[in-house]
Short mmCIF file of C-alpha atoms in Angstrom, two decimals:
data_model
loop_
_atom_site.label_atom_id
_atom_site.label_comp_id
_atom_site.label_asym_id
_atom_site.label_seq_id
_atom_site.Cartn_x
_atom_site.Cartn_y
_atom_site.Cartn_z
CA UNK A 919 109.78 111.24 115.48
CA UNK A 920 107.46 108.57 116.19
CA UNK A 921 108.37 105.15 114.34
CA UNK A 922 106.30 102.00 113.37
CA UNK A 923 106.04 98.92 114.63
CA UNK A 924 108.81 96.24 113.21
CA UNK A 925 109.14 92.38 113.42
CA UNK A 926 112.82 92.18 113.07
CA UNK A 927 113.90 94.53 116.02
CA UNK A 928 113.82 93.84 119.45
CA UNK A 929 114.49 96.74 121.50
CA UNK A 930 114.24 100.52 120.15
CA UNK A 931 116.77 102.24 118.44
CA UNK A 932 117.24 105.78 118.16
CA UNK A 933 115.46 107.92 115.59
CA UNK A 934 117.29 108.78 112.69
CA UNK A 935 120.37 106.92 114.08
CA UNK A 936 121.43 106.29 110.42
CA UNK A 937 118.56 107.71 108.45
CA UNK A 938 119.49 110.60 105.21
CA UNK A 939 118.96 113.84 106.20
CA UNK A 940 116.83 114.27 102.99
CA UNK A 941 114.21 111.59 105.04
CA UNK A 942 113.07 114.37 107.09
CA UNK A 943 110.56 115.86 104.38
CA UNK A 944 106.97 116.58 104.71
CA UNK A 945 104.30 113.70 103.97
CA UNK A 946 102.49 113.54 101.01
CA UNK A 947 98.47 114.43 101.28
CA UNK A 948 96.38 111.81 102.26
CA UNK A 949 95.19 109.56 99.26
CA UNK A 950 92.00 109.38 100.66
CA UNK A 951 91.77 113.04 100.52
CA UNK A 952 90.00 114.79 98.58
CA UNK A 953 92.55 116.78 96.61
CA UNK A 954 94.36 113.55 95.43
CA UNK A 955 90.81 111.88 93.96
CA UNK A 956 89.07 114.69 92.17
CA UNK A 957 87.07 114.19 88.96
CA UNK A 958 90.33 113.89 86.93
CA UNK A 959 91.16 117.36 89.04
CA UNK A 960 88.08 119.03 88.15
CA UNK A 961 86.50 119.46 91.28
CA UNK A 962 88.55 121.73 92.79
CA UNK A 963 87.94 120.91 96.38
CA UNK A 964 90.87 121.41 98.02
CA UNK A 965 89.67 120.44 101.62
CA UNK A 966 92.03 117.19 102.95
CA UNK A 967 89.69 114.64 104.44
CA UNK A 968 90.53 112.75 106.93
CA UNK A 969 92.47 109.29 106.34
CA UNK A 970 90.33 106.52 106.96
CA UNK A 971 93.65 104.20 108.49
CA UNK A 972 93.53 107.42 111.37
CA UNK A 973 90.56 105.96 112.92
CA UNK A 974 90.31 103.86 115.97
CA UNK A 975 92.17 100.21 114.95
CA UNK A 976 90.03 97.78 116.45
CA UNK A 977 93.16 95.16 116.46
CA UNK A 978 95.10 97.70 118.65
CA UNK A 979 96.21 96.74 121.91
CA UNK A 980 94.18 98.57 124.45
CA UNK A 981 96.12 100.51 127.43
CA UNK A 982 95.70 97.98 129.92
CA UNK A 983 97.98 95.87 127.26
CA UNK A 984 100.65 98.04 126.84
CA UNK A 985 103.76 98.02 129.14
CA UNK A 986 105.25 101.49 130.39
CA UNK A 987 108.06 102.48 128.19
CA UNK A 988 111.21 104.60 129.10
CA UNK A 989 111.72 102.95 132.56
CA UNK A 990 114.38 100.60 132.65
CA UNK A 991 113.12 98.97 135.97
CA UNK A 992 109.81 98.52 133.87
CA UNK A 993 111.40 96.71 131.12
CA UNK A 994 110.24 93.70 131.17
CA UNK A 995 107.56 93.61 133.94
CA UNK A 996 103.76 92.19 133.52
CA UNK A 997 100.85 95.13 133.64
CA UNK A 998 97.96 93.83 136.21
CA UNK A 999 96.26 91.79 133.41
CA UNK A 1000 99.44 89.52 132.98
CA UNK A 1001 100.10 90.61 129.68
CA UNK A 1002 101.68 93.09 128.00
CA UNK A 1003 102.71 94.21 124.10
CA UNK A 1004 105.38 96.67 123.76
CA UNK A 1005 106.02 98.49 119.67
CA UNK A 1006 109.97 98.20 118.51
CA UNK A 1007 110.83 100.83 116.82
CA UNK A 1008 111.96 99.81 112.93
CA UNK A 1009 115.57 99.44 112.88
CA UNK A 1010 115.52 101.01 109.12
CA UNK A 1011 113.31 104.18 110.07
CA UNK A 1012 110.33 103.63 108.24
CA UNK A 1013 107.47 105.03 109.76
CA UNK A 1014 103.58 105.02 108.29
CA UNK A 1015 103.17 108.90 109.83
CA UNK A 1016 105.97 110.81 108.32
CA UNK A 1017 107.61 111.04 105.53
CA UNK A 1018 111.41 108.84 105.89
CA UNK A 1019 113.64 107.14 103.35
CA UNK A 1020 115.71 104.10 104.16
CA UNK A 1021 117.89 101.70 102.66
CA UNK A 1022 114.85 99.84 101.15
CA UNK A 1023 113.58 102.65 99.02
CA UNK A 1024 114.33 104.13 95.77
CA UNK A 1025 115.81 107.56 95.70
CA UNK A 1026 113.60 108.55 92.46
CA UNK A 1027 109.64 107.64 93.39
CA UNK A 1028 110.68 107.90 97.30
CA UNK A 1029 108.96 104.57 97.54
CA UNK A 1030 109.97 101.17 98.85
CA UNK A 1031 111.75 99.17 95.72
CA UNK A 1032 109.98 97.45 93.31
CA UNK A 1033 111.45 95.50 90.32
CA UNK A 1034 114.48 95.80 92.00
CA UNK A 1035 117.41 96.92 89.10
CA UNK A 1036 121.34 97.79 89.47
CA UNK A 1037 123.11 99.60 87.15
CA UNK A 1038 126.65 98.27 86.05
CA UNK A 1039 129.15 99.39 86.80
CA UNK A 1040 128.07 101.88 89.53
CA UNK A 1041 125.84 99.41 91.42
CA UNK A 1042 123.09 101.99 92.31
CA UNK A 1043 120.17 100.37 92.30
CA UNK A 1044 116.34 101.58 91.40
CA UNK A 1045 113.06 100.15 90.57
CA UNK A 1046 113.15 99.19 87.77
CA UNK A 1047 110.57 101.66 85.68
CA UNK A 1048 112.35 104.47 87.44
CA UNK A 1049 115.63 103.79 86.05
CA UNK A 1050 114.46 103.41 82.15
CA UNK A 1051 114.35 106.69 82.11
CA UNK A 1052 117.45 107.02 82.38
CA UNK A 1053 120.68 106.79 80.25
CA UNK A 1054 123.00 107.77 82.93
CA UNK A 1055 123.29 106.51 86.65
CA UNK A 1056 120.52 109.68 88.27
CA UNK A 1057 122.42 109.04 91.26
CA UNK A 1058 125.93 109.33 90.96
CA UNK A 1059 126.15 110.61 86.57
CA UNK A 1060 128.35 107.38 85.60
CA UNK A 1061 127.60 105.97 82.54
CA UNK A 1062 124.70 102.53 82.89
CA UNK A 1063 126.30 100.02 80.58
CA UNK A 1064 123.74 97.66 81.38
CA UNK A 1065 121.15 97.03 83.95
CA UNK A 1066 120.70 94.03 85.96
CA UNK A 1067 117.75 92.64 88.32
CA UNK A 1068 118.71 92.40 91.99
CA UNK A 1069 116.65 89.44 93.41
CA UNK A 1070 118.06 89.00 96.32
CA UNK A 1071 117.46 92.82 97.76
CA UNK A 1072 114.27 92.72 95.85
CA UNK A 1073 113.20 89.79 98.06
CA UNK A 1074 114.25 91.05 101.22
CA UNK A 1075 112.09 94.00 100.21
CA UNK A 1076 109.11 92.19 100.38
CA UNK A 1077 110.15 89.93 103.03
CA UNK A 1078 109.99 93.79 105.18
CA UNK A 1079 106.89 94.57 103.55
CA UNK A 1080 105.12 91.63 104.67
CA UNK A 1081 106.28 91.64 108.22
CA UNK A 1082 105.80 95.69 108.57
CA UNK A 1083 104.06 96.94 111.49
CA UNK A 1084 102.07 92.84 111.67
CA UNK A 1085 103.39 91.81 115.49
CA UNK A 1086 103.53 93.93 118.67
CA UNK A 1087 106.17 92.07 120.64
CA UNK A 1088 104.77 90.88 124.11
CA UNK A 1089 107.55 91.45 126.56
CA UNK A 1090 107.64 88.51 129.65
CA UNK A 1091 110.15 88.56 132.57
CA UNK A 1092 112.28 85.57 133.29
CA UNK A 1093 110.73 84.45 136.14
CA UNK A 1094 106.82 84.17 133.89
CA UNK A 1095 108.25 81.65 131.25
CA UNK A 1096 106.88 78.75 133.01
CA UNK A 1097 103.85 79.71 132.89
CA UNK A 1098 104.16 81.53 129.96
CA UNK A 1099 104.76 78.12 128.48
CA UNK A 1100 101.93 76.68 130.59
CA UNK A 1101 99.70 78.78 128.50
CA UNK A 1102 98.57 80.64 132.41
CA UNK A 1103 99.92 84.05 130.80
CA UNK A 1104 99.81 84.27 127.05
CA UNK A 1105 102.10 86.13 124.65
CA UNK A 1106 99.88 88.62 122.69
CA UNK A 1107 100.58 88.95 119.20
CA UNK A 1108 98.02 92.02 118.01
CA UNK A 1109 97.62 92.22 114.26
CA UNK A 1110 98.18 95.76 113.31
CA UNK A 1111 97.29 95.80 109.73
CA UNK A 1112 95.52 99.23 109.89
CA UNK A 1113 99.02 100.57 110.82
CA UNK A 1114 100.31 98.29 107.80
CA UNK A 1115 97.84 99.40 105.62
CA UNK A 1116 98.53 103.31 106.71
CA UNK A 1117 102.01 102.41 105.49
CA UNK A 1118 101.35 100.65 102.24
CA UNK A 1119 98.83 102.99 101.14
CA UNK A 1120 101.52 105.96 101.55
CA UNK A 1121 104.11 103.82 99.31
CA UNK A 1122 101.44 103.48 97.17
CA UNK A 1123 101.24 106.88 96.75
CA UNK A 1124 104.50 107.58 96.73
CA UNK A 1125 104.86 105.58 93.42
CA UNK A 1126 102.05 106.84 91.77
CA UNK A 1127 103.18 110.28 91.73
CA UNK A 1128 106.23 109.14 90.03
CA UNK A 1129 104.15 107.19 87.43
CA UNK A 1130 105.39 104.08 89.07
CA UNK A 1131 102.27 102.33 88.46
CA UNK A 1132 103.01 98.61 88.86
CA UNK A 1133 104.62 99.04 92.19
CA UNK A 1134 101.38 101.32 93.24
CA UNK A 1135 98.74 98.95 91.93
CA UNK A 1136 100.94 95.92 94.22
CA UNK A 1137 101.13 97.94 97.53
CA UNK A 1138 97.59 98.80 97.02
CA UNK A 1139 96.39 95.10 95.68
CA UNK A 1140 98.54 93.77 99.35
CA UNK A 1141 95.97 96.55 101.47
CA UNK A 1142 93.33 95.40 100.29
CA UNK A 1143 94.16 91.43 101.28
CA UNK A 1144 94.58 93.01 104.57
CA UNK A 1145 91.21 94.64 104.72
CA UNK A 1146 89.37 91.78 103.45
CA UNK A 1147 90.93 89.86 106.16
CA UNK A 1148 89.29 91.86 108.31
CA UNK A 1149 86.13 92.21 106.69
CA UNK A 1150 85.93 88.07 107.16
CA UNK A 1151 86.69 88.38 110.76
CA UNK A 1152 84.38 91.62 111.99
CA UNK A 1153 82.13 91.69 109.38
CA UNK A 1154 81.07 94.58 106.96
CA UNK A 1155 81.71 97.57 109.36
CA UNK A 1156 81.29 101.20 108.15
CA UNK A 1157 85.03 101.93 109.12
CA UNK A 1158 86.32 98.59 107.10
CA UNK A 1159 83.48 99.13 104.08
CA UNK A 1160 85.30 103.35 103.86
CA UNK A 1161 88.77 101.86 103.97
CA UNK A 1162 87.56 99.01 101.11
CA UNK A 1163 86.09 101.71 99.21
CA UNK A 1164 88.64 104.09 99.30
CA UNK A 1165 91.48 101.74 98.50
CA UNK A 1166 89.39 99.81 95.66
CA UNK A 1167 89.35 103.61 94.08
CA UNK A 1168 93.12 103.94 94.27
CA UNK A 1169 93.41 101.08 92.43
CA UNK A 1170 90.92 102.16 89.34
CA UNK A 1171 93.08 104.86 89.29
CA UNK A 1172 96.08 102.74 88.96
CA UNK A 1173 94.52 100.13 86.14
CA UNK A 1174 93.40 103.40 84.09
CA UNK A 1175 96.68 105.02 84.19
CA UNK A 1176 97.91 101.76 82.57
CA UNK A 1177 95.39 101.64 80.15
CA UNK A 1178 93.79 98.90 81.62
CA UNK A 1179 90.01 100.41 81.33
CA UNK A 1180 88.28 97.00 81.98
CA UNK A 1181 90.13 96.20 85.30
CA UNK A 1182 89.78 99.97 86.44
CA UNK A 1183 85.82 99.68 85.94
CA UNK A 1184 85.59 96.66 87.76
CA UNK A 1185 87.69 98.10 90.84
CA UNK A 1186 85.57 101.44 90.69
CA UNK A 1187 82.55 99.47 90.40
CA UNK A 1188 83.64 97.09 93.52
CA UNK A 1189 84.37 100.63 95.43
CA UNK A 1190 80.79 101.88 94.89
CA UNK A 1191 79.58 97.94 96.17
CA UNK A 1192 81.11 98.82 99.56
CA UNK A 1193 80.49 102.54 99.53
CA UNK A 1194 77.11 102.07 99.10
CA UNK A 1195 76.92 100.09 102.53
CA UNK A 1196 77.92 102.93 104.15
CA UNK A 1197 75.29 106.13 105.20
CA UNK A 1198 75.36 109.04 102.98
CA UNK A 1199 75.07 111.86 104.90
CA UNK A 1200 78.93 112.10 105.41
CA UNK A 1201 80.20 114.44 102.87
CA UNK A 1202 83.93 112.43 102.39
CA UNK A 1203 82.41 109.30 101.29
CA UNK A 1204 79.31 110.82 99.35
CA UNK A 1205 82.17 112.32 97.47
CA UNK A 1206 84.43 109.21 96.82
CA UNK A 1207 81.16 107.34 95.29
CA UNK A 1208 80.28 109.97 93.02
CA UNK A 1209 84.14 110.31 92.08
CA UNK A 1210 84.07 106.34 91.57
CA UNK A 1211 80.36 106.79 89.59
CA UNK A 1212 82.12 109.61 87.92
CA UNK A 1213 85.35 107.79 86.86
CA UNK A 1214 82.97 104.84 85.31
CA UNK A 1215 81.05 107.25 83.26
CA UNK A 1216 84.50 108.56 81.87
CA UNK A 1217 85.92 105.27 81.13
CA UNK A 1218 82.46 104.69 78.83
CA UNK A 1219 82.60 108.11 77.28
CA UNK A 1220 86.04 107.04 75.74
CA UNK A 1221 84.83 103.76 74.64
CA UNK A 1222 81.93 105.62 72.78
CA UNK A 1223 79.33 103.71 75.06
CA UNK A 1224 77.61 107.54 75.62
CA UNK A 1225 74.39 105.80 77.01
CA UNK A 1226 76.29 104.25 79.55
CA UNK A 1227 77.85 106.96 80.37
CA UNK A 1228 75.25 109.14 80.98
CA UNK A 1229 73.71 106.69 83.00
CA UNK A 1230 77.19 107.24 85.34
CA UNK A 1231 76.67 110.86 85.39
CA UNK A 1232 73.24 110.45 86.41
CA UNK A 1233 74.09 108.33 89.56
CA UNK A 1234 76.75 110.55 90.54
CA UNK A 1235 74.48 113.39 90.27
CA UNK A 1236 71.84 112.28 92.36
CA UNK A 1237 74.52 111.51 94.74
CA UNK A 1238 75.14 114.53 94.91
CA UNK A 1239 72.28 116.72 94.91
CA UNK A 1240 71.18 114.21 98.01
CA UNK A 1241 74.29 115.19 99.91
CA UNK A 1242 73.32 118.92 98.93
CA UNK A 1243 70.13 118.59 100.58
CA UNK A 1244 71.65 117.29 103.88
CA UNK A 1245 74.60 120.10 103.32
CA UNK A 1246 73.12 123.42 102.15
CA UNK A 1247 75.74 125.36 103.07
CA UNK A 1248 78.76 123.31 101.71
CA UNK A 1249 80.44 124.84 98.96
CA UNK A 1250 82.27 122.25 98.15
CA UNK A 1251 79.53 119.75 97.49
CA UNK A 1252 77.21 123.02 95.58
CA UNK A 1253 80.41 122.86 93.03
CA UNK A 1254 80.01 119.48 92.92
CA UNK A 1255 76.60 119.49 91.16
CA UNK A 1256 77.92 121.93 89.27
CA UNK A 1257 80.13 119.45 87.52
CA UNK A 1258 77.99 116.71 87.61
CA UNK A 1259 75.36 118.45 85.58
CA UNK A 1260 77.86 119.64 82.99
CA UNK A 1261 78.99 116.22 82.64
CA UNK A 1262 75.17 115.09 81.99
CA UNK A 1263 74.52 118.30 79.40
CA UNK A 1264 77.47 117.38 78.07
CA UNK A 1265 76.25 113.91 77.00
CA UNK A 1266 72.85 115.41 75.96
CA UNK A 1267 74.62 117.64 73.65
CA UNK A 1268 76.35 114.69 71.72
CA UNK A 1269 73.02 112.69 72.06
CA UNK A 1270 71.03 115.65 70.12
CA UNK A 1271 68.84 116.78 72.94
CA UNK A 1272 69.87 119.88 72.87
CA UNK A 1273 66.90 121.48 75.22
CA UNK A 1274 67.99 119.22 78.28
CA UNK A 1275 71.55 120.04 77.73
CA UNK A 1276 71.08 124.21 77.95
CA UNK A 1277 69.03 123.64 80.66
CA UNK A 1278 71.92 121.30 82.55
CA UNK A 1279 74.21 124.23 81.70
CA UNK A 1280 72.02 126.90 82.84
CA UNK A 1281 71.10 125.14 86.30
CA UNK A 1282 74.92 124.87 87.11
CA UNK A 1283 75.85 128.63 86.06
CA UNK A 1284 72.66 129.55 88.50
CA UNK A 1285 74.22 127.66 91.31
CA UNK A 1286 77.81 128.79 90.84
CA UNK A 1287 76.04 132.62 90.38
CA UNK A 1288 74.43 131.97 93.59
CA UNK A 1289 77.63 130.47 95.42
CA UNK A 1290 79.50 133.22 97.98
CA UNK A 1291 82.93 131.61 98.90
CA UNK A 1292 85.12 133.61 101.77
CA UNK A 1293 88.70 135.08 100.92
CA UNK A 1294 89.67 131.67 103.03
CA UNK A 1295 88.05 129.90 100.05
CA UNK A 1296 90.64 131.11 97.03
CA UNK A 1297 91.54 127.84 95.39
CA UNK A 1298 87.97 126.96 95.36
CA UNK A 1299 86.67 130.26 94.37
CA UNK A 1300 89.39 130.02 91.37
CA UNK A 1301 87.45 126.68 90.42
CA UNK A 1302 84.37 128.10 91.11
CA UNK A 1303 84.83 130.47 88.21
CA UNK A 1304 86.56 128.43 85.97
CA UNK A 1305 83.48 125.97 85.93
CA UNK A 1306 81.51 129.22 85.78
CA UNK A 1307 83.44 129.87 82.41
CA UNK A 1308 83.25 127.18 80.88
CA UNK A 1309 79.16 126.41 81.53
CA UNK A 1310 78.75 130.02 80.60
CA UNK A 1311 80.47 129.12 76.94
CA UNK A 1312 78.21 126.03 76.52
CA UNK A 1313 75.76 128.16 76.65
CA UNK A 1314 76.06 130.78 74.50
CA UNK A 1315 79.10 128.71 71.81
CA UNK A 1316 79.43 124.58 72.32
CA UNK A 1317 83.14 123.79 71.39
CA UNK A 1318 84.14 122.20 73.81
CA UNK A 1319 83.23 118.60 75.76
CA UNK A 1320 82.86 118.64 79.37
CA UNK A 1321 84.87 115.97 80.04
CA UNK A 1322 88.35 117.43 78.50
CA UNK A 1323 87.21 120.90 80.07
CA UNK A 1324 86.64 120.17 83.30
#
């Protein structure tokens, strides 16, 4: 398989020289698709979109910089620009493409270590809110008579996560060192952070679906330094503003899960600043604003703010129904409106205004009625009709709130 860039190896090693067989498992889904950042899973869109660290790294080396690999009477030779940047392959067999455990991460989230803890007297070590679940060692079944932090792996953990995938390593022969030194032909080190932040977003990930917040919320909070970074340097380009957005989202998602509803508003709110830079005619990011619009609005429904909330609901909506217009024929984004406007009856209904809220209810049954999906189309066709359901109820018997139904 086809490893990452790594600052503290010099020469490639073989793949999977001393990597666990269990490493060879298939990646998680993109976070940036649109399965992972539904409505609080109500959209039902199951179509993956595209991840936006895929896209053309503008810090890459270009072709003429890169030295041909596999030769060994190559090794070591100048292209015909006098310069030349070669990856290493990471001795520890992380890669930001596939899915690969190392010595570095923990065996219960599947992500690099955070918190790092060691049980006694096994020595197995964990992050630490993975293991306090625990009573007993997960690993090995001994008995955890008490727990201590281990610093010192913990810091060579981040000491990797900070180097990862940040230098290619320019390759000069012997005889070019002179003038290497004479600053005629210069070493190139290329900053690869879209290939870092490919990486840290899948840790990220990884520790979210194990409810490994903290350690989420840090790889993610360390992306988007790298981003900015960029943003300072290039400027606010559509391909930096979708990454900013994107990863901003992640993080609302991470602050709510702690309960931290002020800091996941202002990240959501910070995504839609950067999303909104960005034209709206391309159905993946017309969908991560509304989500982020969305998410807002849910965050004020809880806190009983239901004008605020509403005023959400409204934004994503017209978001929406403008993305419609420029995508007829999408299903996806008609189900989208669908939801939308049961969110917005929904707050009608609890604001008294009863008339708007039936005819919310009515417009999204008439567009789900109208909505042929193909036999391709079964997870969204199930979603199709249990939003069908459920507006069809809120017609005819109110008992239930949009936002716990959808």
């Amino acid at each position: 398989m086809t490893t990452s860039v790594c600052p503290f190896s010099k020469a490639a090693r073989p793949d999977n020289a001393s990597a666990p067989k269990q490493a060879d498992m298939t990646p998680p889904a993109c976070p940036f698709s649109k399965a992972t950042r539904p409505d609080d899973a109500k959209q039902g869109d199951t179509t993956p979109s595209a991840c936006p660290f895929s896209k053309a790294n503008a810090f890459a080396p270009k072709k003429s910089e890169i030295a041909s690999e596999g030769c060994p009477e190559n090794e070591g030779k100048l292209n015909k620009e006098d310069s030349a940047t070669v990856p290493a392959k990471c001795p520890f067999g992380y890669d930001s493409q596939t899915f690969k455990l190392g010595p570095f991460s923990c065996m219960l989230c599947q992500s690099l270590l955070f918190d790092s803890s060691r049980c006694v007297p096994c020595t197995h070590v964990f992050c630490k809110v993975c293991l306090a679940r625990f009573k007993d060692c997960p690993l090995c079944g001994a008995d955890i008579e008490s727990v201590e932090a281990d610093e010192n792996l913990q810091k060579m953990v981040d000491q990797f996560i900070e180097g990862h995938a940040r230098i290619k390593r320019s390759l000069v022969n012997s005889t070019d060192k002179e003038e290497v030194e004479d600053d005629n032909k210069k070493v190139i080190y290329a900053d690869v952070s879209m290939e870092r932040g490919s990486f840290l977003v899948q840790q990220a990930m990884r520790a979210f679906q194990a409810q490994n917040y903290e350690s989420a919320k840090s790889r993610l909070a360390m992306c988007t330094e790298d981003i900015r970074d960029q943003l300072g340097r290039e400027g606010n380009t559509p391909e930096l503003c979708s990454q900013l957005g994107a990863v901003l989202g992640m993080l609302g998602d991470c602050s709510r899960a702690m309960g931290d509803s002020s800091s996941a508003v202002n990240h959501f709110e910070e995504s839609i600043e950067f999303l909104m830079k960005l034209p709206l005619d391309d159905l993946e990011i017309t969908h991560t604003l509304s989500v982020s619009l969305n998410k807002i609005g849910d965050l004020k429904y809880y806190d009983e703010d239901l004008q605020a909330a509403r005023s959400y609901y409204i934004r994503a909506l017209d978001v929406r129904r403008d993305a419609m217009k420029h995508h007829p024929n999408a299903p996806s984004q008609i189900l989208d409106v669908a939801v939308s406007l049961a969110k917005v009856a929904d707050i009608d209904r609890t604001l008294t205004n009863e008339d708007a809220a039936i005819d919310g209810f009515r417009e999204g049954m008439k567009l789900l009625e109208s909505l042929k999906l193909d036999s391709e189309d079964s997870p969204l066709e199930q979603r199709r009709l249990s939003v069908l359901e459920f507006l069809k109820k809120q017609v005819e018997k109110p008992e239930q709130s949009a936002e716990t139904a959808l």
